[in-house]
Amino acid sequence: MLTIENLNASYGEMQVLRNISLAISAREIVSVVGSNGAGKSTMLKAISGIIKSSGTISFNGAPVSNLPPHLIVQRGIVHVPEGRKIFSEMTVVENLMMGGYLHQKEIKKNMERVLTIFPRLAERKKQLGGTMSGGEQQMLAIGRGLMGNPKLLLLDEPSLGLSPLFTDVVFSAIGEINTLGVTVLLVEQNVYQSLKISHRAYVIETGSIVLTGTGSELLNNQKVKTAFLGM
Ligand SMILES: Nc1ncnc2c1ncn2[C@@H]1O[C@H](COP(=O)(O)OP(=O)(O)O)[C@@H](O)[C@H]1O
Ligand SMILES: [Mg+2]
């Protein structure tokens, strides 16, 4: 579904992504795990057209590299950015409606889907986004992304800063979203939980992919255990 070959990206003189190649098949959950500063967010920004890159990115066989972000969204790639970025002065429902503005015909069906996946949001329909807890805001950010009818959902560190309880809720929701047919590219520093729910994963270090395998292969990899799992 998504194929990336030799992706390079820089901020000014500083090269951040170095020859990244990866592939995601329809209906997979693929994660890219790595430390803070490794280039995970930069990679998602390159895919969604927020920053320029060189190399090849193709989606369902068509090149999408360096297209403007709104055209990439139209193809079905929806990016839920790091740090949630919900509209704090809008209610839960208003935030969700904003996510669905390109898909008016399906807004009711998509809203029901989101409120089923996140019952907490259904209980808080009229609450202002800015008054919700971090975990609730993350649910809202993912929910808003789902309102855009993604074929491929890009999730940037959805568990960052969340309590263990909300972390579990968010990871299990990602599994549920995938079961409903949405392909997921997840980038995370929470290596253990990400590998546990991923079909396949890549490890990124200073802008390069250094390891790849199935989620369980990487969970059992000695290098991963030492570097990320404290074992
Ligand atoms: N807007 C920017 N301008 C300059 N450097 C940046 C910018 N955003 C990120 N970087 C740098 O690029 C590198 C990769 O950052 P990032 O992709 O955010 O990593 P990650 O998401 O894995 O934590 C870091 O060294 C970071 O400081
Ligand atoms: Mg990041």
Short mmCIF file of C-alpha atoms and ligand atoms in Angstrom, two decimals:
data_model
loop_
_atom_site.label_atom_id
_atom_site.label_comp_id
_atom_site.label_asym_id
_atom_site.label_seq_id
_atom_site.Cartn_x
_atom_site.Cartn_y
_atom_site.Cartn_z
CA MET A 1 0.00 0.00 0.00
CA LEU A 2 2.77 2.45 1.00
CA THR A 3 6.27 2.04 -0.39
CA ILE A 4 9.15 4.29 0.58
CA GLU A 5 12.52 4.05 -1.12
CA ASN A 6 15.67 5.95 -0.26
CA LEU A 7 13.87 8.73 1.53
CA ASN A 8 16.13 11.62 2.55
CA ALA A 9 15.09 14.79 4.34
CA SER A 10 16.94 17.72 5.88
CA TYR A 11 16.28 20.84 7.91
CA GLY A 12 18.56 23.38 6.25
CA GLU A 13 22.06 21.87 6.21
CA MET A 14 21.20 19.15 8.69
CA GLN A 15 20.26 15.84 7.15
CA VAL A 16 17.76 14.02 9.35
CA LEU A 17 16.53 11.06 7.27
CA ARG A 18 19.08 8.88 5.48
CA ASN A 19 17.97 6.46 2.80
CA ILE A 20 14.89 5.22 4.61
CA SER A 21 13.17 2.35 2.81
CA LEU A 22 10.07 0.64 4.09
CA ALA A 23 6.84 -0.91 2.91
CA ILE A 24 3.40 -1.34 4.41
CA SER A 25 0.75 -3.70 3.10
CA ALA A 26 -2.95 -3.04 3.34
CA ARG A 27 -4.41 -3.92 6.75
CA GLU A 28 -1.07 -4.07 8.53
CA ILE A 29 -0.03 -2.26 11.68
CA VAL A 30 3.60 -1.30 11.12
CA SER A 31 5.56 0.60 13.71
CA VAL A 32 8.75 2.59 13.50
CA VAL A 33 10.33 2.72 16.92
CA GLY A 34 13.31 4.69 18.09
CA SER A 35 14.62 7.20 20.59
CA ASN A 36 13.79 10.85 20.85
CA GLY A 37 15.37 12.75 17.95
CA ALA A 38 15.82 9.69 15.70
CA GLY A 39 13.69 11.20 12.92
CA LYS A 40 10.31 9.54 13.44
CA SER A 41 8.20 12.69 13.24
CA THR A 42 10.24 13.95 10.32
CA MET A 43 9.48 10.74 8.44
CA LEU A 44 5.73 11.13 8.99
CA LYS A 45 5.93 14.80 7.94
CA ALA A 46 7.66 13.77 4.71
CA ILE A 47 4.94 11.18 3.99
CA SER A 48 2.13 13.66 4.59
CA GLY A 49 3.80 16.40 2.54
CA ILE A 50 4.43 18.82 5.41
CA ILE A 51 8.16 18.90 4.61
CA LYS A 52 10.06 18.35 1.37
CA SER A 53 11.99 15.14 0.84
CA SER A 54 13.90 13.29 -1.85
CA GLY A 55 13.48 9.64 -2.77
CA THR A 56 10.29 7.82 -3.65
CA ILE A 57 7.04 7.59 -1.72
CA SER A 58 4.23 5.77 -3.47
CA PHE A 59 0.74 5.02 -2.27
CA ASN A 60 -1.34 2.32 -3.94
CA GLY A 61 1.09 2.43 -6.85
CA ALA A 62 1.00 6.20 -7.47
CA PRO A 63 3.81 8.59 -6.53
CA VAL A 64 2.89 11.00 -3.73
CA SER A 65 6.30 12.48 -2.81
CA ASN A 66 6.19 16.22 -2.26
CA LEU A 67 2.52 16.61 -3.15
CA PRO A 68 0.84 19.36 -1.11
CA PRO A 69 -0.63 18.00 2.15
CA HIS A 70 -4.29 18.49 1.14
CA LEU A 71 -3.83 16.25 -1.91
CA ILE A 72 -2.19 13.57 0.20
CA VAL A 73 -5.14 13.66 2.62
CA GLN A 74 -7.49 13.28 -0.34
CA ARG A 75 -5.70 10.07 -1.32
CA GLY A 76 -6.53 8.65 2.11
CA ILE A 77 -3.41 9.29 4.19
CA VAL A 78 -4.35 10.97 7.47
CA HIS A 79 -1.68 12.20 9.89
CA VAL A 80 -2.39 12.51 13.61
CA PRO A 81 0.51 14.71 14.73
CA GLU A 82 2.63 14.53 17.83
CA GLY A 83 1.20 16.57 20.72
CA ARG A 84 -2.47 16.04 19.67
CA LYS A 85 -3.12 19.61 18.40
CA ILE A 86 -6.85 19.46 18.97
CA PHE A 87 -8.93 22.66 18.88
CA SER A 88 -9.14 23.58 22.55
CA GLU A 89 -11.95 26.13 22.19
CA MET A 90 -14.18 23.66 20.35
CA THR A 91 -16.26 20.86 21.81
CA VAL A 92 -15.54 17.19 21.24
CA VAL A 93 -18.22 16.95 18.55
CA GLU A 94 -17.02 20.14 16.84
CA ASN A 95 -13.46 18.80 16.77
CA LEU A 96 -14.73 15.58 15.19
CA MET A 97 -16.79 17.49 12.61
CA MET A 98 -13.66 19.41 11.59
CA GLY A 99 -11.95 16.10 10.89
CA GLY A 100 -14.84 15.04 8.67
CA TYR A 101 -15.29 18.16 6.55
CA LEU A 102 -14.08 16.41 3.38
CA HIS A 103 -16.46 13.51 3.94
CA GLN A 104 -19.82 15.13 4.67
CA LYS A 105 -21.85 12.21 3.36
CA GLU A 106 -20.23 9.80 5.77
CA ILE A 107 -20.06 12.11 8.76
CA LYS A 108 -22.81 10.36 10.72
CA LYS A 109 -21.45 6.88 10.14
CA ASN A 110 -17.90 7.96 10.93
CA MET A 111 -19.00 9.80 14.07
CA GLU A 112 -20.76 6.65 15.29
CA ARG A 113 -17.64 4.63 14.59
CA VAL A 114 -15.45 7.02 16.60
CA LEU A 115 -17.87 7.17 19.51
CA THR A 116 -18.03 3.37 19.60
CA ILE A 117 -14.25 3.01 19.64
CA PHE A 118 -13.93 5.74 22.28
CA PRO A 119 -16.98 5.61 24.60
CA ARG A 120 -15.26 8.27 26.72
CA LEU A 121 -15.76 10.74 23.88
CA ALA A 122 -19.43 9.80 23.65
CA GLU A 123 -19.80 10.75 27.33
CA ARG A 124 -18.08 14.10 26.72
CA LYS A 125 -19.62 15.31 23.46
CA LYS A 126 -20.11 18.89 24.60
CA GLN A 127 -16.92 19.27 26.62
CA LEU A 128 -14.36 21.76 25.31
CA GLY A 129 -11.29 20.01 23.91
CA GLY A 130 -8.92 22.12 25.99
CA THR A 131 -10.50 21.00 29.26
CA MET A 132 -9.97 17.28 28.61
CA SER A 133 -7.12 15.25 30.11
CA GLY A 134 -4.10 14.31 28.00
CA GLY A 135 -5.44 10.81 27.37
CA GLU A 136 -8.87 12.11 26.38
CA GLN A 137 -7.28 14.66 24.04
CA GLN A 138 -5.31 11.86 22.42
CA MET A 139 -8.51 9.88 21.87
CA LEU A 140 -10.03 13.01 20.35
CA ALA A 141 -7.03 13.54 18.07
CA ILE A 142 -7.22 9.95 16.82
CA GLY A 143 -11.00 10.21 16.52
CA ARG A 144 -10.68 13.39 14.47
CA GLY A 145 -8.22 11.56 12.21
CA LEU A 146 -10.71 8.71 11.75
CA MET A 147 -13.37 11.20 10.68
CA GLY A 148 -11.18 11.80 7.61
CA ASN A 149 -11.87 8.24 6.43
CA PRO A 150 -8.22 7.17 6.32
CA LYS A 151 -6.99 4.23 4.30
CA LEU A 152 -3.66 4.74 6.03
CA LEU A 153 -3.52 6.34 9.47
CA LEU A 154 -0.18 7.88 10.55
CA LEU A 155 0.06 8.08 14.33
CA ASP A 156 2.85 10.12 15.90
CA GLU A 157 3.60 9.03 19.50
CA PRO A 158 0.00 8.58 20.61
CA SER A 159 1.11 7.31 24.04
CA LEU A 160 3.53 10.16 24.82
CA GLY A 161 2.88 11.57 28.29
CA LEU A 162 -0.10 9.32 29.03
CA SER A 163 -0.75 7.40 32.24
CA PRO A 164 -0.38 3.59 32.01
CA LEU A 165 -4.16 3.27 32.00
CA PHE A 166 -4.70 5.66 29.07
CA THR A 167 -1.70 4.15 27.29
CA ASP A 168 -3.45 0.77 27.37
CA VAL A 169 -6.70 2.32 26.17
CA VAL A 170 -4.96 4.02 23.25
CA PHE A 171 -3.01 0.93 22.16
CA SER A 172 -6.08 -1.26 22.33
CA ALA A 173 -8.03 1.33 20.29
CA ILE A 174 -5.30 1.21 17.63
CA GLY A 175 -5.79 -2.56 17.41
CA GLU A 176 -9.54 -2.09 17.09
CA ILE A 177 -9.17 0.56 14.38
CA ASN A 178 -6.93 -1.81 12.45
CA THR A 179 -9.45 -4.63 12.81
CA LEU A 180 -12.01 -2.34 11.18
CA GLY A 181 -9.81 -2.27 8.07
CA VAL A 182 -7.59 0.78 8.56
CA THR A 183 -3.87 0.35 7.84
CA VAL A 184 -1.72 1.93 10.53
CA LEU A 185 1.79 3.38 10.55
CA LEU A 186 2.67 4.04 14.16
CA VAL A 187 5.79 5.85 15.37
CA GLU A 188 6.59 5.51 19.05
CA GLN A 189 9.18 5.60 21.80
CA ASN A 190 7.04 3.11 23.74
CA VAL A 191 8.83 0.20 22.07
CA TYR A 192 7.33 -2.65 24.07
CA GLN A 193 3.67 -1.80 23.57
CA SER A 194 4.18 -0.84 19.93
CA LEU A 195 5.93 -4.08 19.03
CA LYS A 196 3.25 -6.03 20.88
CA ILE A 197 0.46 -4.72 18.65
CA SER A 198 2.43 -4.49 15.37
CA HIS A 199 2.50 -7.04 12.60
CA ARG A 200 5.91 -5.72 11.55
CA ALA A 201 8.24 -3.01 12.73
CA TYR A 202 11.38 -1.06 11.94
CA VAL A 203 13.95 0.38 14.33
CA ILE A 204 15.20 3.85 13.41
CA GLU A 205 18.46 5.30 14.74
CA THR A 206 19.74 8.77 13.80
CA GLY A 207 17.70 8.82 10.63
CA SER A 208 18.45 5.31 9.37
CA ILE A 209 16.56 2.03 9.60
CA VAL A 210 18.85 -0.39 11.46
CA LEU A 211 16.60 -3.39 12.08
CA THR A 212 13.33 -4.81 10.84
CA GLY A 213 11.21 -7.86 11.56
CA THR A 214 7.85 -8.95 12.85
CA GLY A 215 6.73 -7.44 16.15
CA SER A 216 7.55 -10.64 18.04
CA GLU A 217 10.94 -11.09 16.33
CA LEU A 218 11.96 -7.62 17.44
CA LEU A 219 10.59 -8.13 20.96
CA ASN A 220 12.95 -11.10 21.20
CA ASN A 221 15.90 -9.38 19.53
CA GLN A 222 18.81 -8.91 21.94
CA LYS A 223 19.72 -5.49 20.57
CA VAL A 224 16.14 -4.26 21.00
CA LYS A 225 15.99 -5.75 24.49
CA THR A 226 19.19 -4.01 25.55
CA ALA A 227 18.55 -0.66 23.88
CA PHE A 228 14.83 -0.21 24.55
CA LEU A 229 13.44 -2.74 26.98
CA GLY A 230 16.02 -2.52 29.76
CA MET A 231 16.70 -6.28 29.62
N1 LIG B 1 11.75 22.10 12.44
C1 LIG B 1 13.00 21.65 12.68
N2 LIG B 1 14.10 22.40 12.39
C2 LIG B 1 15.34 21.92 12.61
N3 LIG B 1 15.61 20.71 13.13
C3 LIG B 1 14.57 19.93 13.44
C4 LIG B 1 13.22 20.35 13.24
N4 LIG B 1 12.39 19.35 13.65
C5 LIG B 1 13.19 18.36 14.09
N5 LIG B 1 14.50 18.69 13.96
C6 LIG B 1 15.66 17.84 14.31
O1 LIG B 1 15.60 16.68 13.50
C7 LIG B 1 15.98 15.52 14.26
C8 LIG B 1 14.85 14.51 14.20
O2 LIG B 1 13.71 15.05 14.86
P1 LIG B 1 12.30 14.31 14.92
O3 LIG B 1 11.95 13.84 13.56
O4 LIG B 1 11.37 15.23 15.58
O5 LIG B 1 12.65 13.06 15.84
P2 LIG B 1 11.68 12.09 16.66
O6 LIG B 1 10.30 12.34 16.21
O7 LIG B 1 12.19 10.72 16.36
O8 LIG B 1 11.88 12.43 18.11
C9 LIG B 1 16.33 16.02 15.65
O9 LIG B 1 17.72 16.20 15.70
C10 LIG B 1 15.60 17.33 15.74
O10 LIG B 1 16.27 18.22 16.61
MG MG B 2 8.65 12.95 17.25
#
